Coordinates of N, CA and C in Angstrom, one line a residue:
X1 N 113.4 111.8 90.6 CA 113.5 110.6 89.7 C 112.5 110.9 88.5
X2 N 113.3 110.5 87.4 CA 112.4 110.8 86.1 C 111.0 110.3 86.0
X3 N 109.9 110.2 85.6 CA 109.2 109.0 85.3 C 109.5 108.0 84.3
X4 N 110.5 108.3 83.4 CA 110.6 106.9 82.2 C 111.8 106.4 83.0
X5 N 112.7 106.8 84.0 CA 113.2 105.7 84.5 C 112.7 104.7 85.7
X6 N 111.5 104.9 86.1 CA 110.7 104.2 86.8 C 110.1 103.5 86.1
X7 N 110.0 103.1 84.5 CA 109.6 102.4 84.1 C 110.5 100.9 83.8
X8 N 111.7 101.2 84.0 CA 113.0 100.4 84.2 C 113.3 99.4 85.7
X9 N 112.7 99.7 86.0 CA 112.6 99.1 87.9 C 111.8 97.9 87.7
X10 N 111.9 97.3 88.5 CA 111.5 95.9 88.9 C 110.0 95.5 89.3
X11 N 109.1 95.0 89.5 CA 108.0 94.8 90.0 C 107.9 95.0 91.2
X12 N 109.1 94.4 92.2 CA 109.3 94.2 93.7 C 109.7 95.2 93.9
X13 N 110.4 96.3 92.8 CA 111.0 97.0 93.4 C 109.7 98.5 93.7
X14 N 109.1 98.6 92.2 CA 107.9 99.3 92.7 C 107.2 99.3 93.5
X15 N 106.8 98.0 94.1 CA 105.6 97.5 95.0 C 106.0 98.0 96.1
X16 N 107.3 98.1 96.2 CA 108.1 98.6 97.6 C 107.9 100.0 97.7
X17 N 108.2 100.9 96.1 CA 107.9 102.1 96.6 C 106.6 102.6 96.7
X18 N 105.8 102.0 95.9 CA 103.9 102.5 96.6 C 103.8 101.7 98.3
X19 N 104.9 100.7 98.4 CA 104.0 100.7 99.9 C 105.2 101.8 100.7
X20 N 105.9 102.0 100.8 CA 106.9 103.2 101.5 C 106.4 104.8 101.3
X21 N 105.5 105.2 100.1 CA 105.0 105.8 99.6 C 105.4 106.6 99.0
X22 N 106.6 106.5 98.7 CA 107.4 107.1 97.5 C 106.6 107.5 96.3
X23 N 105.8 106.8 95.7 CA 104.8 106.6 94.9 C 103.5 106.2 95.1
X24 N 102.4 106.7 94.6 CA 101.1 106.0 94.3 C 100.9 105.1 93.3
X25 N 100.1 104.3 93.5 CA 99.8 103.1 92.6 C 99.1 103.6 91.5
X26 N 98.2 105.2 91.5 CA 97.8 105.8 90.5 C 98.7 106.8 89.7
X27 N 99.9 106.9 90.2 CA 100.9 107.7 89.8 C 101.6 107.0 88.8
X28 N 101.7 105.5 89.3 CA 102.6 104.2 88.5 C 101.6 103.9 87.4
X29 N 100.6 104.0 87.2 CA 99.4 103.4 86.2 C 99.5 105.0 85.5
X30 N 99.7 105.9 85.6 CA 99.5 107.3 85.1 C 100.9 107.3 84.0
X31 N 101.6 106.9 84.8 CA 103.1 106.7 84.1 C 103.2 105.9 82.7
X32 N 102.5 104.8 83.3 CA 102.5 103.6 82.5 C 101.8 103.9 80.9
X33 N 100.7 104.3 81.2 CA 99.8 105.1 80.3 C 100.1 106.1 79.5
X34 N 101.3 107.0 80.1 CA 101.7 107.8 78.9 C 102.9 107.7 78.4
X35 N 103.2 106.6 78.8 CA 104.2 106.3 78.3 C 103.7 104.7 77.2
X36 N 102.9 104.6 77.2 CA 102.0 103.3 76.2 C 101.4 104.6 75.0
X37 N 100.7 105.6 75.5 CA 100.3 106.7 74.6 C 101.4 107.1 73.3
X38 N 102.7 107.6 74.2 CA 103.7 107.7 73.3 C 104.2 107.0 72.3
X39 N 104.3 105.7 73.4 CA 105.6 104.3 72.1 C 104.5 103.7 71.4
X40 N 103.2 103.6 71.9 CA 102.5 102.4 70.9 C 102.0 102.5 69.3
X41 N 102.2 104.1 69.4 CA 101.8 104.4 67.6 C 103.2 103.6 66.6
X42 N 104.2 103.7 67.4 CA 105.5 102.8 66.6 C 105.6 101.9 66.8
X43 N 105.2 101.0 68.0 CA 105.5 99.5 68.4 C 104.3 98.6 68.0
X44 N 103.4 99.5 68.4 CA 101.8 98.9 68.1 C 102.0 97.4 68.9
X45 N 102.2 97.7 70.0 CA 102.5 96.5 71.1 C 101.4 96.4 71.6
X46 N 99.8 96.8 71.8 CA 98.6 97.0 72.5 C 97.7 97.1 71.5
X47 N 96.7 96.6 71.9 CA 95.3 96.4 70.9 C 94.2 96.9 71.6
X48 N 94.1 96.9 73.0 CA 93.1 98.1 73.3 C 93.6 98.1 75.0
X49 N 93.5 99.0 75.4 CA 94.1 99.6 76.5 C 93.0 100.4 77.0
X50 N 92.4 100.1 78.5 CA 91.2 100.6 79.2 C 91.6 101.5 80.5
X51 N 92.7 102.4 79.8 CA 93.2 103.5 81.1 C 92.5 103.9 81.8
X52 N 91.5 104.3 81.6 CA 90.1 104.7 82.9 C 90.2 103.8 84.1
X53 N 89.7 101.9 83.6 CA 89.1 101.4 84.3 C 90.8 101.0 85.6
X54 N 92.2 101.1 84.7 CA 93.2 101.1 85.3 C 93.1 102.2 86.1
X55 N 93.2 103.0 86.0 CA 93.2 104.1 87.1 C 92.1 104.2 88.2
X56 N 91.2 103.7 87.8 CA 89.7 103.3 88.8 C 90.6 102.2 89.7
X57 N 91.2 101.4 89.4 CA 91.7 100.1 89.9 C 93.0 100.3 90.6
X58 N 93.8 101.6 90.3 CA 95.0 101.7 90.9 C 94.6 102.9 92.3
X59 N 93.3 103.2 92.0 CA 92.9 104.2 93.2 C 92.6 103.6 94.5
X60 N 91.5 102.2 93.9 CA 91.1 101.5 94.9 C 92.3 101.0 96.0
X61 N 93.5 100.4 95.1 CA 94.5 99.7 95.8 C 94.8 100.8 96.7
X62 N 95.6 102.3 96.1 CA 95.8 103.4 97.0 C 95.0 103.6 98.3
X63 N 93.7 103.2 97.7 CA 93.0 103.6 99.4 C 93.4 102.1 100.6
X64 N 94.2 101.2 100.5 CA 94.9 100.8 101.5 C 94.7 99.2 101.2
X65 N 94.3 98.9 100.1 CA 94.5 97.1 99.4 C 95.8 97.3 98.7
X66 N 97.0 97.1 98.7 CA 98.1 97.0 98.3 C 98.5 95.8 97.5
X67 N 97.3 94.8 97.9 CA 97.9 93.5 97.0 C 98.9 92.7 97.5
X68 N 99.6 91.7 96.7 CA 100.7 90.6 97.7 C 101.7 91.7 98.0
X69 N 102.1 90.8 98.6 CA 103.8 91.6 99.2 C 104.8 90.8 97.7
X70 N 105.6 91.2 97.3 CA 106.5 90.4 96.6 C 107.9 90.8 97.6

């Protein structure tokens, strides 16, 4: 699976694949991130974006806090 079509999926539907482990929750925030890198010089959709402290926060979840169920 591509990563820019995982950007197309659902909320419920990702949350499903970090908990089945299909993906990491720092894989999905890594995604997210270069793909905000690329489109935002044209969209200028973001005014400041703290990728670090995201990836600090998508590791923690990985080590076994997953967050709600949706």
């Amino acid at each position: 699976m591509s990563d820019s079509n995982l950007m197309f999926r659902s909320a419920s539907e990702l949350a499903g694949m970090v908990r089945s482990g299909e993906v990491s929750a720092r894989e999905l925030v890594q995604i997210s991130l270069d793909r905000i890198q690329e489109l935002n010089p044209i969209l200028n959709a973001f005014v400041q974006v703290d990728g670090e402290q995201a990836l600090v926060d998508a590791s923690v979840s990985s080590s076994g806090n997953h967050g709600p169920d949706f």
